[in-house]
Short mmCIF file of C-alpha atoms in Angstrom, two decimals:
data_model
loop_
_atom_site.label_atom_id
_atom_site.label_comp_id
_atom_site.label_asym_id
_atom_site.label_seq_id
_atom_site.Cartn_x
_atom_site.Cartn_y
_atom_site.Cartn_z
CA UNK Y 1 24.33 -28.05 9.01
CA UNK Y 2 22.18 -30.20 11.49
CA UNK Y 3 19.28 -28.59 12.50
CA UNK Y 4 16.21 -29.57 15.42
CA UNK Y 5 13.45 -26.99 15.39
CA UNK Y 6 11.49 -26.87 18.64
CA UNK Y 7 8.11 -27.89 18.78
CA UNK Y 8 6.23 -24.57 18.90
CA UNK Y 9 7.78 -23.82 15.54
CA UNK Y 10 6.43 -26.68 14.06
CA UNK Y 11 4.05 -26.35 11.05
CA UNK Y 12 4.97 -22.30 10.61
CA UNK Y 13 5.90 -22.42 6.62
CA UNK Y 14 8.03 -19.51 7.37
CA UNK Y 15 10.76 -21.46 9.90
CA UNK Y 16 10.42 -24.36 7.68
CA UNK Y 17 11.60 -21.90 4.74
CA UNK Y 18 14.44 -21.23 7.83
CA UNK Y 19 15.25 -24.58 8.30
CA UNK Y 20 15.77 -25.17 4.81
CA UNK Y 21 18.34 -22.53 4.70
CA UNK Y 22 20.20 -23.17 7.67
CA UNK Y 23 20.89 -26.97 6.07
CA UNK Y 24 22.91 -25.35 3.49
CA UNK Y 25 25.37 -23.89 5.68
CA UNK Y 26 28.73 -25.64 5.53
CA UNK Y 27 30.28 -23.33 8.34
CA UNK Y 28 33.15 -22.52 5.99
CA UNK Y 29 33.48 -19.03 7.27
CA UNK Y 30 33.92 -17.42 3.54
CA UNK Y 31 31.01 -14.99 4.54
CA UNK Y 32 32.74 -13.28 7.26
CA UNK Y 33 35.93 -12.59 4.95
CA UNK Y 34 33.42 -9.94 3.13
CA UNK Y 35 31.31 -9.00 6.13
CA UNK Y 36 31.59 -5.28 6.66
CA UNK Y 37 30.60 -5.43 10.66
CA UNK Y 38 32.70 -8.75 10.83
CA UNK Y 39 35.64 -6.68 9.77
CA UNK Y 40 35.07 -3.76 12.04
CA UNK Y 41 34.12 -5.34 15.25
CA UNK Y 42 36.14 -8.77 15.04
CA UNK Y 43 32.94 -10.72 16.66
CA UNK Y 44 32.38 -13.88 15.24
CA UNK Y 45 28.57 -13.22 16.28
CA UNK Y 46 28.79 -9.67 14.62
CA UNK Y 47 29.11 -11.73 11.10
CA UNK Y 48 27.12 -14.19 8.95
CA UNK Y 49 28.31 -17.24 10.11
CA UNK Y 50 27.44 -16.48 13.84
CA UNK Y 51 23.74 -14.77 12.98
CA UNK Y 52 23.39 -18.02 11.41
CA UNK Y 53 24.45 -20.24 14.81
CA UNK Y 54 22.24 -17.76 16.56
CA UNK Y 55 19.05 -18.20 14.75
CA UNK Y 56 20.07 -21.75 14.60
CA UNK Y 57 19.81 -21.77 18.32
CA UNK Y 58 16.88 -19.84 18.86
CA UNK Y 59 14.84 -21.99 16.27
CA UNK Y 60 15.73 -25.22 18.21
CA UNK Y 61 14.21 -23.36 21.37
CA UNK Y 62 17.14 -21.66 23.13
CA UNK Y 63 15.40 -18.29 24.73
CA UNK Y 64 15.97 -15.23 22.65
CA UNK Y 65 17.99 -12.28 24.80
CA UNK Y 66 18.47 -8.33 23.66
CA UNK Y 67 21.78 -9.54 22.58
CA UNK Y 68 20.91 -12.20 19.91
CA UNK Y 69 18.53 -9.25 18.76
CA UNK Y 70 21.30 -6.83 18.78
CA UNK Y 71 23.69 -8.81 16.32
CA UNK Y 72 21.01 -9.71 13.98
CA UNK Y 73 20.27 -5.65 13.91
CA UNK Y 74 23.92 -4.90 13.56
CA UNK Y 75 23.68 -6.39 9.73
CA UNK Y 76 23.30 -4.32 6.76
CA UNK Y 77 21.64 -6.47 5.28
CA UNK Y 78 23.73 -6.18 1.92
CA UNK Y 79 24.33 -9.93 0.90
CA UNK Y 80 28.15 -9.50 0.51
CA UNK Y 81 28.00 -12.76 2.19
CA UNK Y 82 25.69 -13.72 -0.29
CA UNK Y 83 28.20 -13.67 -3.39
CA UNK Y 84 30.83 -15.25 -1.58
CA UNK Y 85 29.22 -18.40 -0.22
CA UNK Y 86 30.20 -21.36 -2.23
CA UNK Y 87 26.92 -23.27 -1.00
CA UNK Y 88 24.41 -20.50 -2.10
CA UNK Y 89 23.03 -19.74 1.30
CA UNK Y 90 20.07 -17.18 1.28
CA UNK Y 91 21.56 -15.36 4.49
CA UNK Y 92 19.51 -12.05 3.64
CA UNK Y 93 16.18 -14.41 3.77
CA UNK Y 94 17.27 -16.42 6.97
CA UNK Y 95 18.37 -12.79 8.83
CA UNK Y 96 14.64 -11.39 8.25
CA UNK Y 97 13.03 -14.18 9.76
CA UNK Y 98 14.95 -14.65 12.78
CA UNK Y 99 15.04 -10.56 13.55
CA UNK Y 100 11.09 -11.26 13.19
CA UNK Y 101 10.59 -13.52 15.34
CA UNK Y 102 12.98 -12.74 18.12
CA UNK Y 103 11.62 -9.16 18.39
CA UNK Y 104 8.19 -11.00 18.93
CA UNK Y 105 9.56 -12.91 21.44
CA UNK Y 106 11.45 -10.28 23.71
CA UNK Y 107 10.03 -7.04 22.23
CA UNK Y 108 11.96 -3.75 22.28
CA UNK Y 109 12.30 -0.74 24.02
CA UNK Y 110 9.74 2.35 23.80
CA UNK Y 111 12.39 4.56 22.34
CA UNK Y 112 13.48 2.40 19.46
CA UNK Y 113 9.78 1.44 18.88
CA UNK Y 114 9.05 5.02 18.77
CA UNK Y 115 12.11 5.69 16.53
CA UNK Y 116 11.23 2.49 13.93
CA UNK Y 117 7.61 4.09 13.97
CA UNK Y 118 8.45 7.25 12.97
CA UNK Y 119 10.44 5.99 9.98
CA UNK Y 120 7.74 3.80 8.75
CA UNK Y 121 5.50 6.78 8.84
CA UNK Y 122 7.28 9.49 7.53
CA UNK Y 123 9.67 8.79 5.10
CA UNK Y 124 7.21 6.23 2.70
CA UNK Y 125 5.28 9.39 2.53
CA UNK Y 126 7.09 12.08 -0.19
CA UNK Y 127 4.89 14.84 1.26
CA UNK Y 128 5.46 14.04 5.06
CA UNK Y 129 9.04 13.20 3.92
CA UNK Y 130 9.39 16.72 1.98
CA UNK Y 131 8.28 18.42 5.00
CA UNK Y 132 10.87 16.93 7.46
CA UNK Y 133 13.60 18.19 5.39
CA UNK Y 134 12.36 21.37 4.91
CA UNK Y 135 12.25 21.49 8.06
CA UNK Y 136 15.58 19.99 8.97
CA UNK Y 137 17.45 22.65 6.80
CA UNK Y 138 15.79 25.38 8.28
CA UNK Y 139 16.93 24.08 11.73
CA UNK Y 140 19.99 22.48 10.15
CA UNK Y 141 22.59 25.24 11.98
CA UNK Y 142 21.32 24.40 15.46
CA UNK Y 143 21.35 20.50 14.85
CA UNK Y 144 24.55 18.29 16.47
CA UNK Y 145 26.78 17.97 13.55
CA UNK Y 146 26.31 14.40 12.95
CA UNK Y 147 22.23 14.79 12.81
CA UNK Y 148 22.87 17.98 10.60
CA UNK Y 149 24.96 15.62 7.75
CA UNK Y 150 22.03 13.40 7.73
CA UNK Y 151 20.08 16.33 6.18
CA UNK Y 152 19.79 16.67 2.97
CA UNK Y 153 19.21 19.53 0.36
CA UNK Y 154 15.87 19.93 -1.19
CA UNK Y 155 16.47 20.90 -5.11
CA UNK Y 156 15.90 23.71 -6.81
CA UNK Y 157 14.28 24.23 -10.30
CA UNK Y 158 16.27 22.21 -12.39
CA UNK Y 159 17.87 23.82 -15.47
CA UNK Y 160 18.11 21.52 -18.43
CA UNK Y 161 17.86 21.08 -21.93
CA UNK Y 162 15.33 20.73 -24.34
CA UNK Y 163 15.55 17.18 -25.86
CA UNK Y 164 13.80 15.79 -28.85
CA UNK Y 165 12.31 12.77 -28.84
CA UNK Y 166 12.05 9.81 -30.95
CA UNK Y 167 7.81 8.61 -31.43
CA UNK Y 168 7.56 5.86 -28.71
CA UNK Y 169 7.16 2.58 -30.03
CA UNK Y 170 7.97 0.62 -26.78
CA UNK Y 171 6.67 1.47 -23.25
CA UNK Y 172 8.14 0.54 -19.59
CA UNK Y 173 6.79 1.48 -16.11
CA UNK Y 174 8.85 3.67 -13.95
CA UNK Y 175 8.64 4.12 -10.02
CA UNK Y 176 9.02 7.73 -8.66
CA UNK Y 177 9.79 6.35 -5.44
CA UNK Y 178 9.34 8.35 -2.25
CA UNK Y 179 12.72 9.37 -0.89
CA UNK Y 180 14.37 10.15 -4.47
CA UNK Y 181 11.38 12.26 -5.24
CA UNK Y 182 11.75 14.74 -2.97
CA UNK Y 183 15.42 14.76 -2.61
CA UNK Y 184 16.76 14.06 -6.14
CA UNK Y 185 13.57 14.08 -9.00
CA UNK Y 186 16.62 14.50 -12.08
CA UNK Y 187 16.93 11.19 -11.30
CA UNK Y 188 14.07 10.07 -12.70
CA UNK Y 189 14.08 12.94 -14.99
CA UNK Y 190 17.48 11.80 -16.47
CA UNK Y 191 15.74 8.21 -16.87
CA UNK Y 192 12.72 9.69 -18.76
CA UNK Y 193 14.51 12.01 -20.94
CA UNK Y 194 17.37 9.51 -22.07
CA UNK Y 195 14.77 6.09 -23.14
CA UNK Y 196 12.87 9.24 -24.53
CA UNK Y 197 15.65 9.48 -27.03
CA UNK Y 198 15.12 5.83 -27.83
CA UNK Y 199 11.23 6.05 -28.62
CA UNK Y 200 10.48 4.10 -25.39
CA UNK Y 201 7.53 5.81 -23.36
CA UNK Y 202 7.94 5.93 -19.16
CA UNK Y 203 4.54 5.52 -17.34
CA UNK Y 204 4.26 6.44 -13.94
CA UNK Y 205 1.61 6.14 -11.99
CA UNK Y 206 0.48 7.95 -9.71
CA UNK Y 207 -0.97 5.19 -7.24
CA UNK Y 208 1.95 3.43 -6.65
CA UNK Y 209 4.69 4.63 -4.02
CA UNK Y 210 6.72 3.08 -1.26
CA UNK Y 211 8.43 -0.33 -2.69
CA UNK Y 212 7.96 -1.72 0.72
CA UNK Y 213 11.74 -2.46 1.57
CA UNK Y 214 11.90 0.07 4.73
CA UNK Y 215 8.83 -1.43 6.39
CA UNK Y 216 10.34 -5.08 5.64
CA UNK Y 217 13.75 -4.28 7.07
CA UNK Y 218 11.97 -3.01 10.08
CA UNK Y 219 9.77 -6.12 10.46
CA UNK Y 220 6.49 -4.59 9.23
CA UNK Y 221 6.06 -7.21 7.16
CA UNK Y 222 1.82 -6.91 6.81
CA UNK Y 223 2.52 -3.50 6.37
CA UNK Y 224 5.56 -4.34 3.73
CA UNK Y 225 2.69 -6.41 1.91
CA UNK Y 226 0.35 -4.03 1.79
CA UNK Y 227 2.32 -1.41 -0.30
CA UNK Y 228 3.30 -4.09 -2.73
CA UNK Y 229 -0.26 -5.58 -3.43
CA UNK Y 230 -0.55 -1.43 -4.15
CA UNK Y 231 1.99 -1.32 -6.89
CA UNK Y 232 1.31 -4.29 -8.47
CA UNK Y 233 -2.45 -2.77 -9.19
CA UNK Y 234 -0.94 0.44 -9.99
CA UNK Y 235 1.12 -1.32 -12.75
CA UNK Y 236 -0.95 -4.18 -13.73
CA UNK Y 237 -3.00 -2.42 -16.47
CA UNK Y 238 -0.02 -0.73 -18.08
CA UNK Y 239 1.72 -4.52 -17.93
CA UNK Y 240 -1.21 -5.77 -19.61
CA UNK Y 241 -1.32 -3.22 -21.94
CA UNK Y 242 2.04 -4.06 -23.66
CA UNK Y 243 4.67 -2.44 -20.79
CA UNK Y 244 7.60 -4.49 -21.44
CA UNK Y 245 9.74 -3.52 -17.97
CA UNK Y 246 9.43 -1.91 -14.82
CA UNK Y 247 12.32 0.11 -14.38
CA UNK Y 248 13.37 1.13 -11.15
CA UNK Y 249 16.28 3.81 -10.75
CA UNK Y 250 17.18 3.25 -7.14
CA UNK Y 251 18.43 -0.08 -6.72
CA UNK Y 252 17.07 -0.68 -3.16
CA UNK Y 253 13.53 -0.28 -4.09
CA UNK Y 254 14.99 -1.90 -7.75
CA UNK Y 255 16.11 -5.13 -5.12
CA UNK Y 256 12.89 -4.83 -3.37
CA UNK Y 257 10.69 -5.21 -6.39
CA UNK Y 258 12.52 -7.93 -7.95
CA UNK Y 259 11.92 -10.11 -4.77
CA UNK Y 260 7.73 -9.54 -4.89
CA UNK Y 261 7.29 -12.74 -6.49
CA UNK Y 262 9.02 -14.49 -3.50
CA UNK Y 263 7.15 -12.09 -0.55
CA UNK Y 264 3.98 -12.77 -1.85
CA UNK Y 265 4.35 -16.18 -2.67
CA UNK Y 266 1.30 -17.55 -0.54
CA UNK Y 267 -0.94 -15.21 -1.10
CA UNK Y 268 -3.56 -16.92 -3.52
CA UNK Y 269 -4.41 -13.08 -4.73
CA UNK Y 270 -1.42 -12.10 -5.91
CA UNK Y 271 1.35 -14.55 -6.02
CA UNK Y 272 1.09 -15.05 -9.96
CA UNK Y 273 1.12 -11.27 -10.25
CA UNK Y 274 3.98 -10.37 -7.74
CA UNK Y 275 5.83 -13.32 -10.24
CA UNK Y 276 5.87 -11.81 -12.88
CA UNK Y 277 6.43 -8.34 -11.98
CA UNK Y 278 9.13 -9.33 -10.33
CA UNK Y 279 10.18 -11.21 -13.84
CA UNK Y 280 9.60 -7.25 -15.63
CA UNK Y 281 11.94 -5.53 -12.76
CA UNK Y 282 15.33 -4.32 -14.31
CA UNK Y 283 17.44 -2.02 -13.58
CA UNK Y 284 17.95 0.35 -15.72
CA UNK Y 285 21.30 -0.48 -16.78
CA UNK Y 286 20.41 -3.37 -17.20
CA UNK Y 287 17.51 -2.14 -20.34
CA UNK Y 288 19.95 0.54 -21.71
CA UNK Y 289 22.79 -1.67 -22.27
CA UNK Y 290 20.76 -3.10 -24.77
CA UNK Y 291 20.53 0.03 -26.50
CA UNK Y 292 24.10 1.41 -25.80
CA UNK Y 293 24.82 1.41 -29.61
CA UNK Y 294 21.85 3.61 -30.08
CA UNK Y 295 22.24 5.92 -27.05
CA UNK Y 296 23.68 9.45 -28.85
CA UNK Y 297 27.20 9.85 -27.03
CA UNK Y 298 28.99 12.89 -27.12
CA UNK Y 299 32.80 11.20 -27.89
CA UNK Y 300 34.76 13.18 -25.77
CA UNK Y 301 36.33 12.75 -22.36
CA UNK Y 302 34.31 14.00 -19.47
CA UNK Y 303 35.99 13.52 -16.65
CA UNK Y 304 37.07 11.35 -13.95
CA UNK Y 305 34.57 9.52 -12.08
CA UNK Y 306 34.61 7.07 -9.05
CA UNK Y 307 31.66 4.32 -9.16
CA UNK Y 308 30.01 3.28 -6.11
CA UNK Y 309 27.74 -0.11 -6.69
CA UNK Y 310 25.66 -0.22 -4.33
CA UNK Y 311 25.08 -3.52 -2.25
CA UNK Y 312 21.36 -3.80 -3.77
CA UNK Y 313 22.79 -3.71 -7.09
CA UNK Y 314 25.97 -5.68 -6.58
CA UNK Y 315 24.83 -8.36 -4.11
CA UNK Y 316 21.26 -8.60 -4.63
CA UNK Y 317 20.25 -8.29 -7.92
CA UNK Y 318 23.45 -9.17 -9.30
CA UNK Y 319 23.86 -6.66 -11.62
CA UNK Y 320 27.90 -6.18 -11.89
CA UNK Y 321 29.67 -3.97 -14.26
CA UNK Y 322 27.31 -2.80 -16.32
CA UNK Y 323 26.83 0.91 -14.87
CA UNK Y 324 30.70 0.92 -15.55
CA UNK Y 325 29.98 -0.02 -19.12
CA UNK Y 326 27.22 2.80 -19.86
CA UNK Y 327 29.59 5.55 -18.14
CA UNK Y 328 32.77 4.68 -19.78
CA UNK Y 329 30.84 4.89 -23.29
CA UNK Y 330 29.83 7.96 -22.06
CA UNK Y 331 33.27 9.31 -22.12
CA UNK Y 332 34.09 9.02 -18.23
CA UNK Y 333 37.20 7.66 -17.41
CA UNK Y 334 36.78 5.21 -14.24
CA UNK Y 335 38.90 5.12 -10.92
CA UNK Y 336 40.18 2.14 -9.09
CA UNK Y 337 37.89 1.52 -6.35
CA UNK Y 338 39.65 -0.66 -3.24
CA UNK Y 339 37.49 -3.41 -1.73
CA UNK Y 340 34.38 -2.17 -4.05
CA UNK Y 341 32.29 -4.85 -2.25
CA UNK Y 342 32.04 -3.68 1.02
CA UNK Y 343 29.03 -1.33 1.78
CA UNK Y 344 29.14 2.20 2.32
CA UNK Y 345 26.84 2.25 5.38
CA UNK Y 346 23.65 3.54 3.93
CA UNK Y 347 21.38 0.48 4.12
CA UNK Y 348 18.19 1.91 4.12
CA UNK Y 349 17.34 3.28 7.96
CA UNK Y 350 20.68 1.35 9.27
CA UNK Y 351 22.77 5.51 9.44
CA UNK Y 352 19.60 6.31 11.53
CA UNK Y 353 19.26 2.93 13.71
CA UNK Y 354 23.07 2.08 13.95
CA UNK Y 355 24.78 5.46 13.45
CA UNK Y 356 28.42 4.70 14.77
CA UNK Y 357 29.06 1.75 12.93
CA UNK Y 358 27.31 3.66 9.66
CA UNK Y 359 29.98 6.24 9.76
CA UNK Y 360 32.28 4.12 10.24
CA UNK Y 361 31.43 2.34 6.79
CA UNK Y 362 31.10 5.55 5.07
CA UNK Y 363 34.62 7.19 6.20
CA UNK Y 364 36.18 4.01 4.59
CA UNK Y 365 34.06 4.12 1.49
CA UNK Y 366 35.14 7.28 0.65
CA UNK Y 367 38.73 7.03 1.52
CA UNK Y 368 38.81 4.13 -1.54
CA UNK Y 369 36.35 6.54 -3.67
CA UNK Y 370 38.12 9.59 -3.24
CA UNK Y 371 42.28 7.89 -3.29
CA UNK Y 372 41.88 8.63 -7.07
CA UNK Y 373 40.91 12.39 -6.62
CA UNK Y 374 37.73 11.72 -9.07
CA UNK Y 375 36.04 15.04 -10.26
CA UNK Y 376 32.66 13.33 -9.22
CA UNK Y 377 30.88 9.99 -6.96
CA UNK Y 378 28.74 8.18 -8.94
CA UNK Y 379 26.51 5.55 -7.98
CA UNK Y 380 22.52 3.88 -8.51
CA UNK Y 381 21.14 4.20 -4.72
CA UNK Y 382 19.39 7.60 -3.39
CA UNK Y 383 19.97 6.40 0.21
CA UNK Y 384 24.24 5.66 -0.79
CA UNK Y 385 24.06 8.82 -2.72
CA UNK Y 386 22.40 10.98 0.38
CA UNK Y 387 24.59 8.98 3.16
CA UNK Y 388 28.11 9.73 0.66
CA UNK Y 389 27.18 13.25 0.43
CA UNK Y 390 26.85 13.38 3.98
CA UNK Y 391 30.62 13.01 4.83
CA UNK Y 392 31.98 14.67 1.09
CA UNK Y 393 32.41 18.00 -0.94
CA UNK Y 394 32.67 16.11 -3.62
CA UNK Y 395 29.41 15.99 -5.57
CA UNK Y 396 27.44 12.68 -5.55
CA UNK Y 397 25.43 11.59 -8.44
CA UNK Y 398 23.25 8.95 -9.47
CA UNK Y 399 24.91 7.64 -12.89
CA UNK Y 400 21.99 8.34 -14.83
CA UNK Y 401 22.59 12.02 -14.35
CA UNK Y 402 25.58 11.97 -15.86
CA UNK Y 403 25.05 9.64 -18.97
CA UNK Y 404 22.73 12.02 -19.74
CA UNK Y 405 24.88 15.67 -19.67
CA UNK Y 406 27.02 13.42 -22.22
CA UNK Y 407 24.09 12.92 -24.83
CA UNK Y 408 24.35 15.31 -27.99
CA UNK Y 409 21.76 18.08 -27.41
CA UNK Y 410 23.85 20.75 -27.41
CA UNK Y 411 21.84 22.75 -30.54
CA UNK Y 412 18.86 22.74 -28.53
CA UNK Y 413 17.65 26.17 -25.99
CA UNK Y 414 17.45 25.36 -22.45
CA UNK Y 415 14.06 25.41 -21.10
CA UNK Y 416 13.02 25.29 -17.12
CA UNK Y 417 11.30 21.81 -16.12
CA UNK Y 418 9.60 22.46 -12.30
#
């Protein structure tokens, strides 16, 4: 693709970076074959190949409207486009830049300020986060029904069983994370309890939080910075101290961390750090699968189960049938899923920002989950396993819950764990 860049863009490393992008573009039109909005709303500027002509156009000095802002907003963000381009154009990069600087240039309302505010302080936060949803399910009976699905349940004690465990030998970092800590801690739980098994020590600690993706989608980017340069100190004594992974169970913040090294790049502080703690980041399918021989299976059948991959797994970290791998071992027997590419809806704050076309993603996600009748929804993303739930009486699970009700602990008396 030809490109001019107007003159007040000129020396700005981060529309050079732009530039550089936009060059690969062949304008085959691939992308738009696996572009969930494309196929929805039949606009050629409502897919990748015509978010890339307009931030083309605006970076060779065409004025910015609410409309070019408006299509860029409309995208997920989930890189389906991504793993289909045969020219290996970073879309995902090339979308974040030209959403930044467009909503320089033209601004946006007060109420979606107010609204992208709100998110970035809130839900970052577990405790102000816990307290909104306590909160929302108290009020949940007088909310509009399509606010009220958007609430989710806080757990209760969790029930579980008393596992041995093998003397550690290995250690990884974990992150808590902030969402999936309030609304779904046997997540994390289920991670601990199963590398336990493996002699493999979890660290968490207790200074790092927030991954930073939700203020980067909404253009925070300082502010995006800021709780990265957090978790890297958080983690960097336990890295130097032998840590051999950071192991992150929800693959947004998972995607997030594994792209430090590149958001941090020109920061003389920190860029050799953010490198290689992006180089640690797995997921953790990625670490067990390594250990799958090892992992004590219970060989029996345990059900049928339909996997949701999430885009941040999928698309950006490119971590493909492995999940699949760990449950069938596990003794679940897998569903077809139709079109398992296309995104659910989730994408981070996109149910809250772009609600219609959200549920619109999730009824046909779960029309190709559910064709199968599966006993249970799997998948490795708190916000696709909160936004599934939302529209579903079928129970929605992160996988690592259920690898680990098929482990062989049955001899052992439960015990409560708060």
């Amino acid at each position: 693709m030809q490109t001019r860049i107007s003159p007040r863009f000129q020396d700005d490393p981060a529309i050079a970076e732009a530039n550089a992008i936009l060059r690969t573009c062949v304008h085959c039109g691939f992308c738009n074959a696996t572009c969930p909005t494309y196929q929805i709303l039949g606009d050629e500027l409502d897919g990748p190949r015509g978010r890339i002509y307009l931030t083309k156009e605006f970076l060779a000095g065409t004025p910015a409207t609410k409309h070019s802002l408006q299509h860029l907003d409309r995208c997920l963000t989930c890189r389906a486009c991504e793993t289909t381009c045969p020219s290996g154009v970073r879309y995902a990069r090339l979308a974040e830049i030209g959403r930044e600087y467009m909503e320089v240039e033209i601004g946006r309302p007060a109420l979606e300020r107010l609204e992208r505010r709100a998110l970035r302080a809130i839900v970052p936060y577990p405790e102000r986060f816990r307290l909104l949803v306590q909160l929302g399910n108290i009020f949940k009976p007088l909310l509009p029904k399509a606010l009220a699905e958007k609430v989710p349940a806080l757990p209760q004690t969790l029930l579980t069983t008393a596992r041995p465990t093998v003397p550690a030998t290995r250690r990884v970092v974990a992150l808590g994370g902030c969402v999936q800590s309030v609304v779904a801690p046997a997540t994390e739980a289920a991670l601990e309890q199963i590398l336990a098994t493996l002699g493999v020590a979890v660290d968490v600690p207790a200074s790092a939080g927030c991954c930073g993706a939700l203020s980067l989608h909404l253009n925070a980017h300082s502010e995006a910075h800021k709780y990265m340069r957090r978790n890297i100190d958080a983690w960097w004594p336990l890295i130097e101290a032998g840590s051999e992974a950071i192991l992150v169970s929800a693959s947004g913040c998972g995607s997030m961390v594994k792209d430090y090294g590149e958001a941090l790049q020109h920061d003389p502080d920190y860029a050799e750090k953010a490198a290689r703690i992006s180089a640690l980041a797995r997921d953790p399918s990625e670490w067990l699968i390594g250990f799958v021989d090892e992992i004590p299976f219970i060989p029996e059948y345990r059900g049928t189960v339909a996997f949701h991959a999430p885009c941040t797994l999928q698309h950006a970290q490119r971590v493909q049938g492995v999940v699949e791998q760990l449950l069938q071992r596990a003794g679940y027997h897998l569903t077809v899923v139709h079109d398992p590419h296309i995104c659910c809806g989730s994408a981070g704050p996109y149910a809250i920002l772009q609600p219609e076309l959200s549920r619109q993603l999730r009824g046909q996600k779960l029309d190709a989950l559910q064709a199968e009748q599966p006993d249970c929804i799997a998948t490795a993303n708190i916000g696709c396993q909160m936004h599934l739930q939302g529209g579903t009486d079928v129970p929605v699970k992160h996988w690592l819950e259920l690898v680990l009700t098929a482990l062989d602990y049955s001899a052992h008396e439960p015990h409560v764990v708060p």
